[in-house]
């Protein structure tokens, strides 16, 4: 699809690590890896014959694509400190606008992989939706070509919409994982193993791969089964915050179920 | 493992439907299917050469196992109205105590499949944990033998613990699905397709098949990224209930992350 590119990675965290592996597997050439920790830069760079650095001033020209995969709070600073060159610069942050590049580097865009990355788990990049935005159609084409070279689908999503997407992802991933954690707390108190819930957790996620969440909703709240809800609230009385969470969620489920959609 | 049994199903809803299919596949013999709707009883019974009825008084003797898979609120009434016989009686309800059988039928127990069942989706029963309880070791052995005949693991879980397990399942399944729904609402407002989130949802569930939820927690709340959290709260201002949900969940994530575990 895309001809092979030379890519420099600014960042060596979870996202950069997974992208590096996918870029290499797709035949792209990694030129340099920057991290503020030289150790991390070296660890990642050495796997792909790239040059490590912990100096932004040492980020060289010659790559076609510069991927900025650093923490939100340092992104703008890192961009400002990187020497200008002729490549396309793109960041991978869900919540940061494309405008962070403005006034610094004209050929820019956003290359946001909508997935949760942990170093301990490999991710099939071909199943990750890439949300793209670019300063012009030329840069868009380069970014979508790189996504396609990974076997992945890409979607044009402008900065404002991407913020909403990131907010939705917080609900669907971070908050969901916290509910798993709440469930484990409840089991812990009864010395029940978390593994009991694993098939249920997986099936709940698999259901909405085909159904809409509203169609898939089950449980006491959707039919507002007052007996069970009251009983559960009593059981949670020793933990007022979990109790209030139960209350808010049950009410919202019932409200959503009562709406036409 | 278990010799083939003759089983009568009291109920023809989601749980009964999935159990009927698994029992038949495991070589058990379905004798009768009761539902208060004759149509539903007939629909399920005819698939397995069983006799349908909508009269509890017509539930006959001769089966080794009677599975009561009816709504919680009618369970006790249905048990009282069923003519006594020599079989083992077991219900499938997460939140109902085993004592609903007391004073009515001595050979009883609980056969609770910890999974979410929809008629539209087939479930591999071999991956469902069965939570069992019985009046005596003889009945326990029969129930665990039936679970084993489906290829499933079973766990002894007494009534009080089963209630906590059911509460944990509400968090890990019903509440989780509602967060998917909240995420979809956010996407809808921006005309973004829900399919963008599906890989993230699946990976979030797959992660905790191996990791503990606390290890898997990511996102702005776990590091209490004040900038993003405040910005998200502003975005949710037009929907005060979702905003309050965001607030409660973020605080709880941070509290959990700060605890030693």
Short mmCIF file of C-alpha atoms in Angstrom, two decimals:
data_model
loop_
_atom_site.label_atom_id
_atom_site.label_comp_id
_atom_site.label_asym_id
_atom_site.label_seq_id
_atom_site.Cartn_x
_atom_site.Cartn_y
_atom_site.Cartn_z
CA UNK A 1 0.00 0.00 0.00
CA UNK A 2 2.45 2.64 1.21
CA UNK A 3 6.05 2.60 0.13
CA UNK A 4 8.38 2.03 3.05
CA UNK A 5 9.11 5.10 5.10
CA UNK A 6 11.85 6.26 7.40
CA UNK A 7 10.34 7.09 10.78
CA UNK A 8 11.71 8.78 13.90
CA UNK A 9 9.97 8.18 17.21
CA UNK A 10 9.83 10.93 19.82
CA UNK A 11 8.93 8.97 22.94
CA UNK A 12 9.61 5.44 24.18
CA UNK A 13 6.52 4.72 26.28
CA UNK A 14 3.69 2.25 25.70
CA UNK A 15 2.36 3.80 22.50
CA UNK A 16 5.83 4.34 20.98
CA UNK A 17 6.85 0.79 21.87
CA UNK A 18 3.83 -0.78 20.19
CA UNK A 19 4.10 1.48 17.16
CA UNK A 20 7.82 0.72 16.74
CA UNK A 21 7.11 -2.98 16.61
CA UNK A 22 4.26 -2.52 14.12
CA UNK A 23 6.26 -0.13 11.92
CA UNK A 24 9.18 -2.55 11.76
CA UNK A 25 6.91 -5.49 10.98
CA UNK A 26 5.36 -3.46 8.13
CA UNK A 27 8.82 -2.88 6.63
CA UNK A 28 9.34 0.73 7.66
CA UNK A 29 12.76 1.88 8.74
CA UNK A 30 13.25 3.36 12.22
CA UNK A 31 15.85 6.11 12.14
CA UNK A 32 15.97 7.52 15.66
CA UNK A 33 14.30 7.05 19.03
CA UNK A 34 14.20 9.95 21.50
CA UNK A 35 13.33 9.59 25.17
CA UNK A 36 14.19 11.90 28.07
CA UNK A 37 15.57 8.70 29.60
CA UNK A 38 18.59 7.54 27.58
CA UNK A 39 18.13 4.04 28.95
CA UNK A 40 14.58 3.83 27.57
CA UNK A 41 15.64 5.31 24.23
CA UNK A 42 18.44 2.73 23.98
CA UNK A 43 16.22 -0.16 24.99
CA UNK A 44 13.71 0.58 22.25
CA UNK A 45 16.17 1.76 19.57
CA UNK A 46 18.44 -1.27 19.81
CA UNK A 47 15.60 -3.63 18.84
CA UNK A 48 15.24 -1.90 15.48
CA UNK A 49 18.76 -0.71 14.63
CA UNK A 50 17.72 2.87 15.29
CA UNK A 51 19.86 5.56 16.94
CA UNK A 52 18.91 6.43 20.52
CA UNK A 53 19.09 9.94 21.97
CA UNK A 54 17.92 11.80 25.05
CA UNK A 55 18.60 15.20 23.46
CA UNK A 56 15.85 16.78 21.42
CA UNK A 57 18.48 18.99 19.78
CA UNK A 58 20.00 15.79 18.39
CA UNK A 59 16.85 14.73 16.56
CA UNK A 60 18.08 14.79 13.00
CA UNK A 61 16.52 15.45 9.59
CA UNK A 62 16.01 12.82 6.92
CA UNK A 63 12.99 10.90 8.23
CA UNK A 64 9.71 11.14 6.33
CA UNK A 65 7.62 10.90 9.50
CA UNK A 66 8.22 12.05 13.07
CA UNK A 67 5.82 10.49 15.59
CA UNK A 68 5.45 12.41 18.86
CA UNK A 69 4.22 9.87 21.43
CA UNK A 70 4.92 11.64 24.72
CA UNK A 71 2.83 12.62 27.74
CA UNK A 72 0.16 15.27 27.05
CA UNK A 73 1.64 17.71 29.51
CA UNK A 74 5.07 17.80 27.82
CA UNK A 75 3.90 17.47 24.20
CA UNK A 76 3.94 21.16 23.33
CA UNK A 77 7.31 21.72 24.99
CA UNK A 78 8.85 18.71 23.20
CA UNK A 79 7.56 19.93 19.83
CA UNK A 80 9.02 23.42 20.43
CA UNK A 81 12.42 21.95 21.32
CA UNK A 82 12.70 19.64 18.30
CA UNK A 83 14.84 21.07 15.45
CA UNK A 84 12.80 21.76 12.34
CA UNK A 85 13.14 19.52 9.29
CA UNK A 86 11.24 18.47 6.15
CA UNK A 87 9.29 15.47 7.51
CA UNK A 88 5.66 15.14 8.51
CA UNK A 89 5.20 15.57 12.26
CA UNK A 90 2.27 13.85 13.96
CA UNK A 91 1.29 13.28 17.58
CA UNK A 92 -0.64 10.34 19.00
CA UNK A 93 -2.63 12.05 21.77
CA UNK A 94 -6.40 11.71 22.01
CA UNK A 95 -7.00 14.92 23.90
CA UNK A 96 -4.44 17.29 22.36
CA UNK A 97 -5.42 19.53 19.42
CA UNK A 98 -3.53 19.44 16.15
CA UNK A 99 -2.83 23.15 16.67
CA UNK A 100 0.06 22.36 19.04
CA UNK A 101 2.18 22.20 15.89
CA UNK A 102 1.09 25.59 14.57
CA UNK A 103 3.71 28.28 14.22
CA UNK A 104 6.41 25.64 14.60
CA UNK A 105 6.14 23.16 11.74
CA UNK A 106 3.77 23.38 8.75
CA UNK A 107 3.64 19.70 7.66
CA UNK A 108 1.78 18.19 10.60
CA UNK A 109 -1.08 15.98 11.69
CA UNK A 110 -2.45 13.57 14.28
CA UNK A 111 -2.01 9.79 14.28
CA UNK A 112 -4.16 8.60 17.21
CA UNK A 113 -4.47 4.84 17.74
CA UNK A 114 -7.69 4.28 19.70
CA UNK A 115 -6.56 1.44 21.93
CA UNK A 116 -5.24 0.74 25.44
CA UNK A 117 -1.57 -0.24 25.38
CA UNK A 118 0.37 -2.00 28.14
CA UNK A 119 3.95 -3.05 27.70
CA UNK A 120 3.07 -6.52 28.98
CA UNK A 121 0.55 -7.25 26.21
CA UNK A 122 0.99 -7.37 22.48
CA UNK A 123 -1.75 -5.70 20.43
CA UNK A 124 -2.72 -6.60 16.90
CA UNK A 125 -2.32 -3.19 15.28
CA UNK A 126 -4.43 -4.29 12.30
CA UNK A 127 -7.47 -4.20 14.61
CA UNK A 128 -6.78 -0.71 15.97
CA UNK A 129 -8.78 2.20 14.51
CA UNK A 130 -6.45 5.10 13.70
CA UNK A 131 -8.05 8.53 14.04
CA UNK A 132 -6.29 10.93 11.70
CA UNK A 133 -6.15 14.65 11.14
CA UNK A 134 -3.72 16.62 8.99
CA UNK A 135 -2.78 20.14 7.97
CA UNK A 136 -3.38 19.31 4.30
CA UNK A 137 -4.48 16.39 2.09
CA UNK A 138 -0.83 15.59 1.34
CA UNK A 139 -0.02 14.92 4.98
CA UNK A 140 -3.32 13.10 5.46
CA UNK A 141 -2.43 10.75 2.65
CA UNK A 142 0.93 9.93 4.22
CA UNK A 143 -0.64 9.21 7.62
CA UNK A 144 -3.45 7.10 6.17
CA UNK A 145 -0.91 5.24 4.04
CA UNK A 146 1.11 4.37 7.13
CA UNK A 147 -2.04 3.18 8.96
CA UNK A 148 -2.96 1.08 5.92
CA UNK A 149 0.56 -0.40 5.84
CA UNK A 150 -0.15 -1.74 9.36
CA UNK A 151 -3.35 -3.32 8.06
CA UNK A 152 -5.40 -0.87 10.12
CA UNK A 153 -8.50 1.13 9.27
CA UNK A 154 -8.27 4.89 9.62
CA UNK A 155 -10.90 7.54 10.16
CA UNK A 156 -10.71 11.31 9.71
CA UNK A 157 -11.47 12.84 13.12
CA UNK A 158 -10.88 16.57 13.71
CA UNK A 159 -9.49 17.86 17.02
CA UNK A 160 -12.83 18.76 18.66
CA UNK A 161 -14.41 15.43 17.78
CA UNK A 162 -11.28 13.59 18.87
CA UNK A 163 -11.68 15.13 22.32
CA UNK A 164 -15.16 13.66 22.54
CA UNK A 165 -13.84 10.34 21.31
CA UNK A 166 -11.21 10.39 24.03
CA UNK A 167 -13.89 11.18 26.62
CA UNK A 168 -15.97 8.25 25.33
CA UNK A 169 -12.88 6.04 25.56
CA UNK A 170 -12.43 7.03 29.22
CA UNK A 171 -15.95 5.69 29.90
CA UNK A 172 -15.54 2.55 27.79
CA UNK A 173 -12.06 1.62 29.00
CA UNK A 174 -10.75 3.40 32.12
CA UNK A 175 -14.09 3.57 33.94
CA UNK A 176 -15.03 0.06 32.85
CA UNK A 177 -11.76 -1.29 34.22
CA UNK A 178 -12.50 0.47 37.50
CA UNK A 179 -15.83 -1.36 37.72
CA UNK A 180 -13.91 -4.61 37.30
CA UNK A 181 -11.81 -3.43 40.23
CA UNK A 182 -14.92 -2.62 42.31
CA UNK A 183 -16.22 -6.11 41.52
CA UNK A 184 -12.94 -7.62 42.66
CA UNK A 185 -13.15 -5.68 45.94
CA UNK A 186 -16.56 -7.20 46.60
CA UNK A 187 -15.24 -10.69 45.86
CA UNK A 188 -12.12 -10.16 47.98
CA UNK A 189 -14.20 -9.44 51.07
CA UNK A 190 -15.84 -12.84 50.61
CA UNK A 191 -12.60 -14.63 49.68
CA UNK A 192 -14.04 -15.44 46.26
CA UNK A 193 -11.60 -15.65 43.33
CA UNK A 194 -11.71 -12.98 40.59
CA UNK A 195 -11.47 -15.72 37.96
CA UNK A 196 -15.17 -16.45 38.60
CA UNK A 197 -16.00 -13.18 36.84
CA UNK A 198 -13.63 -13.44 33.90
CA UNK A 199 -15.95 -15.29 31.49
CA UNK A 200 -18.75 -12.82 32.31
CA UNK A 201 -16.47 -9.83 31.68
CA UNK A 202 -15.36 -11.21 28.32
CA UNK A 203 -18.88 -12.09 27.18
CA UNK A 204 -20.16 -8.63 28.19
CA UNK A 205 -17.54 -7.05 25.90
CA UNK A 206 -18.13 -9.58 23.12
CA UNK A 207 -21.87 -8.93 23.13
CA UNK A 208 -21.44 -5.29 22.11
CA UNK A 209 -19.15 -6.27 19.25
CA UNK A 210 -22.42 -7.09 17.47
CA UNK A 211 -25.22 -5.52 19.50
CA UNK A 212 -25.71 -1.91 20.54
CA UNK A 213 -25.09 -1.47 24.29
CA UNK A 214 -28.70 -0.48 24.91
CA UNK A 215 -29.96 -3.73 23.38
CA UNK A 216 -27.47 -5.70 25.45
CA UNK A 217 -28.43 -4.16 28.80
CA UNK A 218 -29.57 -6.71 31.40
CA UNK A 219 -29.77 -6.89 35.19
CA UNK A 220 -31.87 -5.54 38.05
CA UNK A 221 -31.55 -1.83 37.17
CA UNK A 222 -32.93 -2.02 33.64
CA UNK A 223 -36.21 -3.47 34.96
CA UNK A 224 -35.83 -1.42 38.15
CA UNK A 225 -36.16 -4.43 40.42
CA UNK A 226 -36.64 -2.46 43.66
CA UNK A 227 -36.16 -5.51 45.94
CA UNK A 228 -32.74 -6.44 44.61
CA UNK A 229 -31.56 -2.84 44.26
CA UNK A 230 -32.47 -2.02 47.87
CA UNK A 231 -30.80 -5.20 49.04
CA UNK A 232 -27.62 -4.42 47.11
CA UNK A 233 -27.55 -0.88 48.51
CA UNK A 234 -27.77 -2.34 52.03
CA UNK A 235 -24.91 -4.72 51.27
CA UNK A 236 -22.80 -1.73 50.17
CA UNK A 237 -23.61 0.35 53.27
CA UNK A 238 -20.13 -0.17 54.80
CA UNK A 239 -18.63 1.44 51.66
CA UNK A 240 -20.57 4.68 51.06
CA UNK A 241 -18.68 5.61 47.88
CA UNK A 242 -19.39 2.29 46.21
CA UNK A 243 -22.96 2.58 47.41
CA UNK A 244 -23.32 6.01 45.82
CA UNK A 245 -21.77 4.69 42.61
CA UNK A 246 -24.31 1.83 42.60
CA UNK A 247 -27.12 4.32 43.12
CA UNK A 248 -26.05 6.71 40.34
CA UNK A 249 -25.43 3.89 37.85
CA UNK A 250 -28.75 2.15 38.56
CA UNK A 251 -30.68 5.38 38.11
CA UNK A 252 -28.88 6.15 34.87
CA UNK A 253 -29.50 2.67 33.48
CA UNK A 254 -33.19 3.05 34.18
CA UNK A 255 -33.27 6.55 32.65
CA UNK A 256 -31.49 5.37 29.50
CA UNK A 257 -33.79 2.36 29.20
CA UNK A 258 -36.84 4.62 29.43
CA UNK A 259 -35.61 6.84 26.59
CA UNK A 260 -36.44 6.09 23.03
CA UNK A 261 -33.36 5.84 20.94
CA UNK B 1 -18.41 -38.10 33.64
CA UNK B 2 -22.02 -38.14 34.82
CA UNK B 3 -24.40 -40.75 33.56
CA UNK B 4 -27.15 -39.24 31.45
CA UNK B 5 -29.99 -37.74 33.42
CA UNK B 6 -33.61 -36.98 32.82
CA UNK B 7 -34.21 -33.28 33.42
CA UNK B 8 -37.34 -31.13 33.66
CA UNK B 9 -37.06 -27.41 33.09
CA UNK B 10 -39.30 -25.02 35.01
CA UNK B 11 -38.99 -21.86 32.93
CA UNK B 12 -38.38 -21.11 29.25
CA UNK B 13 -36.48 -17.82 29.39
CA UNK B 14 -32.87 -17.02 28.48
CA UNK B 15 -31.24 -19.23 31.12
CA UNK B 16 -33.58 -22.18 30.53
CA UNK B 17 -33.11 -21.90 26.76
CA UNK B 18 -29.32 -21.99 26.96
CA UNK B 19 -29.33 -24.77 29.55
CA UNK B 20 -31.73 -26.88 27.46
CA UNK B 21 -29.41 -26.70 24.49
CA UNK B 22 -26.34 -27.57 26.60
CA UNK B 23 -28.13 -30.44 28.41
CA UNK B 24 -29.25 -31.96 25.11
CA UNK B 25 -25.77 -31.60 23.61
CA UNK B 26 -24.34 -33.39 26.66
CA UNK B 27 -26.71 -36.33 26.11
CA UNK B 28 -29.19 -35.63 28.87
CA UNK B 29 -32.86 -36.25 28.28
CA UNK B 30 -35.36 -33.40 28.62
CA UNK B 31 -38.65 -34.67 30.02
CA UNK B 32 -40.84 -31.61 30.44
CA UNK B 33 -40.69 -27.84 29.94
CA UNK B 34 -42.96 -25.60 32.00
CA UNK B 35 -43.64 -21.95 31.21
CA UNK B 36 -46.58 -19.77 32.25
CA UNK B 37 -46.81 -19.09 28.50
CA UNK B 38 -47.81 -22.31 26.72
CA UNK B 39 -46.40 -20.91 23.50
CA UNK B 40 -42.95 -20.46 25.05
CA UNK B 41 -43.09 -23.89 26.67
CA UNK B 42 -43.99 -25.47 23.33
CA UNK B 43 -41.34 -23.56 21.43
CA UNK B 44 -38.58 -24.79 23.71
CA UNK B 45 -39.95 -28.31 24.36
CA UNK B 46 -40.41 -29.18 20.71
CA UNK B 47 -36.70 -28.73 19.99
CA UNK B 48 -35.84 -31.51 22.42
CA UNK B 49 -38.80 -33.88 22.23
CA UNK B 50 -39.91 -32.78 25.68
CA UNK B 51 -43.51 -32.31 26.83
CA UNK B 52 -44.64 -28.69 27.20
CA UNK B 53 -46.99 -27.46 29.90
CA UNK B 54 -48.21 -24.18 31.34
CA UNK B 55 -49.67 -25.87 34.43
CA UNK B 56 -47.38 -26.37 37.41
CA UNK B 57 -49.82 -29.01 38.67
CA UNK B 58 -48.96 -31.00 35.53
CA UNK B 59 -45.21 -31.12 36.28
CA UNK B 60 -44.75 -34.87 36.61
CA UNK B 61 -42.45 -37.14 38.61
CA UNK B 62 -39.71 -39.28 37.06
CA UNK B 63 -36.99 -36.73 36.30
CA UNK B 64 -33.76 -36.89 38.26
CA UNK B 65 -33.30 -33.10 38.19
CA UNK B 66 -35.77 -30.20 38.18
CA UNK B 67 -34.20 -26.88 37.20
CA UNK B 68 -36.14 -23.79 38.31
CA UNK B 69 -35.06 -20.97 35.99
CA UNK B 70 -37.78 -18.38 36.54
CA UNK B 71 -37.82 -14.71 37.57
CA UNK B 72 -36.68 -14.07 41.15
CA UNK B 73 -39.98 -12.56 42.18
CA UNK B 74 -42.02 -15.65 41.25
CA UNK B 75 -39.47 -18.31 42.24
CA UNK B 76 -40.84 -19.07 45.68
CA UNK B 77 -44.44 -19.16 44.44
CA UNK B 78 -43.51 -21.48 41.56
CA UNK B 79 -41.69 -23.85 43.92
CA UNK B 80 -44.68 -24.00 46.28
CA UNK B 81 -47.05 -24.80 43.40
CA UNK B 82 -44.97 -27.61 41.92
CA UNK B 83 -46.13 -31.13 42.95
CA UNK B 84 -43.59 -32.93 45.09
CA UNK B 85 -41.54 -35.79 43.65
CA UNK B 86 -38.28 -37.67 44.19
CA UNK B 87 -35.90 -35.60 42.00
CA UNK B 88 -33.32 -33.01 42.97
CA UNK B 89 -34.70 -29.48 42.70
CA UNK B 90 -32.31 -26.63 41.97
CA UNK B 91 -32.74 -22.97 41.06
CA UNK B 92 -30.46 -20.85 38.90
CA UNK B 93 -30.83 -17.45 40.62
CA UNK B 94 -27.79 -15.50 41.79
CA UNK B 95 -29.59 -13.51 44.45
CA UNK B 96 -32.07 -16.04 45.85
CA UNK B 97 -31.12 -18.14 48.88
CA UNK B 98 -31.23 -21.94 48.78
CA UNK B 99 -33.70 -21.75 51.67
CA UNK B 100 -36.58 -21.02 49.27
CA UNK B 101 -36.88 -24.80 48.99
CA UNK B 102 -37.05 -25.42 52.74
CA UNK B 103 -40.20 -26.94 54.14
CA UNK B 104 -41.26 -27.89 50.62
CA UNK B 105 -38.74 -30.32 49.17
CA UNK B 106 -35.75 -31.85 50.98
CA UNK B 107 -33.51 -32.79 48.02
CA UNK B 108 -32.55 -29.33 46.77
CA UNK B 109 -29.73 -27.05 45.73
CA UNK B 110 -28.60 -24.14 43.56
CA UNK B 111 -27.19 -24.38 40.04
CA UNK B 112 -26.14 -20.80 39.20
CA UNK B 113 -24.38 -20.22 35.87
CA UNK B 114 -22.39 -17.00 36.25
CA UNK B 115 -22.88 -15.57 32.77
CA UNK B 116 -25.02 -13.09 30.84
CA UNK B 117 -27.42 -14.86 28.50
CA UNK B 118 -29.25 -13.34 25.53
CA UNK B 119 -31.42 -15.42 23.23
CA UNK B 120 -29.63 -13.92 20.22
CA UNK B 121 -26.18 -15.18 21.23
CA UNK B 122 -24.95 -18.69 21.78
CA UNK B 123 -22.74 -19.21 24.82
CA UNK B 124 -20.11 -21.89 25.20
CA UNK B 125 -21.34 -23.48 28.43
CA UNK B 126 -17.94 -25.13 28.97
CA UNK B 127 -16.56 -21.69 29.78
CA UNK B 128 -19.27 -20.77 32.28
CA UNK B 129 -18.44 -21.10 35.99
CA UNK B 130 -21.29 -22.87 37.81
CA UNK B 131 -21.76 -21.80 41.42
CA UNK B 132 -23.30 -24.65 43.35
CA UNK B 133 -24.91 -25.19 46.72
CA UNK B 134 -26.85 -28.20 47.96
CA UNK B 135 -28.79 -29.49 50.92
CA UNK B 136 -26.43 -32.48 51.25
CA UNK B 137 -23.30 -33.94 49.60
CA UNK B 138 -25.50 -36.33 47.59
CA UNK B 139 -27.33 -33.48 45.86
CA UNK B 140 -24.07 -31.53 45.47
CA UNK B 141 -22.54 -34.45 43.64
CA UNK B 142 -25.45 -34.64 41.22
CA UNK B 143 -25.27 -30.91 40.45
CA UNK B 144 -21.49 -30.88 40.03
CA UNK B 145 -21.75 -33.98 37.84
CA UNK B 146 -24.20 -32.20 35.56
CA UNK B 147 -21.94 -29.12 35.37
CA UNK B 148 -18.99 -31.40 34.55
CA UNK B 149 -21.03 -33.13 31.85
CA UNK B 150 -21.30 -29.70 30.16
CA UNK B 151 -17.51 -29.39 30.35
CA UNK B 152 -17.88 -26.57 32.89
CA UNK B 153 -16.03 -25.87 36.11
CA UNK B 154 -18.10 -25.64 39.26
CA UNK B 155 -17.48 -23.91 42.57
CA UNK B 156 -19.18 -24.36 45.93
CA UNK B 157 -20.69 -20.97 46.82
CA UNK B 158 -23.13 -20.70 49.76
CA UNK B 159 -26.17 -18.39 49.61
CA UNK B 160 -24.65 -15.38 51.40
CA UNK B 161 -21.49 -15.46 49.27
CA UNK B 162 -23.54 -15.97 46.14
CA UNK B 163 -25.36 -12.71 46.90
CA UNK B 164 -22.01 -10.89 46.96
CA UNK B 165 -21.02 -12.64 43.77
CA UNK B 166 -24.21 -11.47 42.13
CA UNK B 167 -23.53 -7.91 43.34
CA UNK B 168 -20.01 -8.11 41.88
CA UNK B 169 -21.50 -9.37 38.61
CA UNK B 170 -23.81 -6.33 38.50
CA UNK B 171 -20.71 -4.11 38.59
CA UNK B 172 -18.69 -6.20 36.11
CA UNK B 173 -21.49 -6.75 33.60
CA UNK B 174 -24.62 -4.59 33.94
CA UNK B 175 -22.83 -1.43 35.05
CA UNK B 176 -20.00 -1.98 32.56
CA UNK B 177 -22.49 -2.30 29.74
CA UNK B 178 -24.08 0.96 30.84
CA UNK B 179 -20.70 2.68 30.55
CA UNK B 180 -20.53 1.38 26.97
CA UNK B 181 -23.91 3.02 26.51
CA UNK B 182 -22.70 6.31 28.02
CA UNK B 183 -19.74 6.19 25.63
CA UNK B 184 -22.07 5.65 22.72
CA UNK B 185 -24.16 8.67 23.78
CA UNK B 186 -21.03 10.84 23.68
CA UNK B 187 -20.12 9.52 20.20
CA UNK B 188 -23.71 9.95 18.93
CA UNK B 189 -23.67 13.67 19.73
CA UNK B 190 -20.61 13.99 17.48
CA UNK B 191 -21.95 11.64 14.79
CA UNK B 192 -19.03 9.29 15.43
CA UNK B 193 -19.67 5.55 14.90
CA UNK B 194 -19.71 3.20 17.92
CA UNK B 195 -17.53 0.74 15.99
CA UNK B 196 -14.55 3.01 16.72
CA UNK B 197 -14.72 1.87 20.35
CA UNK B 198 -15.26 -1.85 19.81
CA UNK B 199 -11.58 -2.91 19.66
CA UNK B 200 -10.88 -0.86 22.80
CA UNK B 201 -13.80 -2.45 24.65
CA UNK B 202 -12.66 -5.95 23.74
CA UNK B 203 -9.02 -5.33 24.65
CA UNK B 204 -10.05 -3.81 28.00
CA UNK B 205 -11.90 -7.04 28.84
CA UNK B 206 -9.13 -9.25 27.47
CA UNK B 207 -6.50 -7.49 29.57
CA UNK B 208 -8.12 -8.56 32.85
CA UNK B 209 -8.29 -12.18 31.69
CA UNK B 210 -4.62 -12.24 32.71
CA UNK B 211 -3.96 -9.12 34.77
CA UNK B 212 -5.69 -7.92 37.92
CA UNK B 213 -7.91 -4.88 37.22
CA UNK B 214 -5.78 -2.65 39.43
CA UNK B 215 -2.66 -3.45 37.41
CA UNK B 216 -4.55 -2.81 34.19
CA UNK B 217 -5.87 0.63 35.19
CA UNK B 218 -4.85 3.43 32.80
CA UNK B 219 -6.16 6.89 31.91
CA UNK B 220 -6.30 10.40 33.32
CA UNK B 221 -7.93 9.51 36.65
CA UNK B 222 -5.30 7.02 37.85
CA UNK B 223 -2.60 9.69 37.60
CA UNK B 224 -5.17 12.37 38.56
CA UNK B 225 -4.41 14.52 35.52
CA UNK B 226 -6.26 17.61 36.72
CA UNK B 227 -6.16 19.39 33.31
CA UNK B 228 -7.88 16.61 31.40
CA UNK B 229 -10.32 15.79 34.18
CA UNK B 230 -11.47 19.41 34.46
CA UNK B 231 -11.77 19.65 30.72
CA UNK B 232 -13.85 16.45 30.53
CA UNK B 233 -16.11 17.71 33.33
CA UNK B 234 -16.72 20.91 31.35
CA UNK B 235 -17.55 18.89 28.24
CA UNK B 236 -20.13 16.96 30.27
CA UNK B 237 -21.72 20.09 31.74
CA UNK B 238 -24.84 19.83 29.53
CA UNK B 239 -25.48 16.36 31.04
CA UNK B 240 -25.23 16.77 34.82
CA UNK B 241 -25.85 13.08 35.58
CA UNK B 242 -23.06 11.89 33.32
CA UNK B 243 -20.89 14.62 34.77
CA UNK B 244 -21.56 13.43 38.30
CA UNK B 245 -20.84 9.84 37.21
CA UNK B 246 -17.52 10.98 35.73
CA UNK B 247 -16.68 12.77 38.96
CA UNK B 248 -17.51 9.84 41.26
CA UNK B 249 -15.65 7.33 39.07
CA UNK B 250 -12.53 9.48 38.73
CA UNK B 251 -12.33 10.02 42.46
CA UNK B 252 -12.80 6.32 43.14
CA UNK B 253 -10.11 5.33 40.64
CA UNK B 254 -7.68 7.67 42.33
CA UNK B 255 -8.63 6.39 45.79
CA UNK B 256 -8.19 2.76 44.73
CA UNK B 257 -4.84 3.54 43.07
CA UNK B 258 -3.61 5.19 46.26
CA UNK B 259 -4.47 2.16 48.38
CA UNK B 260 -2.01 -0.60 48.94
CA UNK B 261 -3.42 -3.87 47.87
#
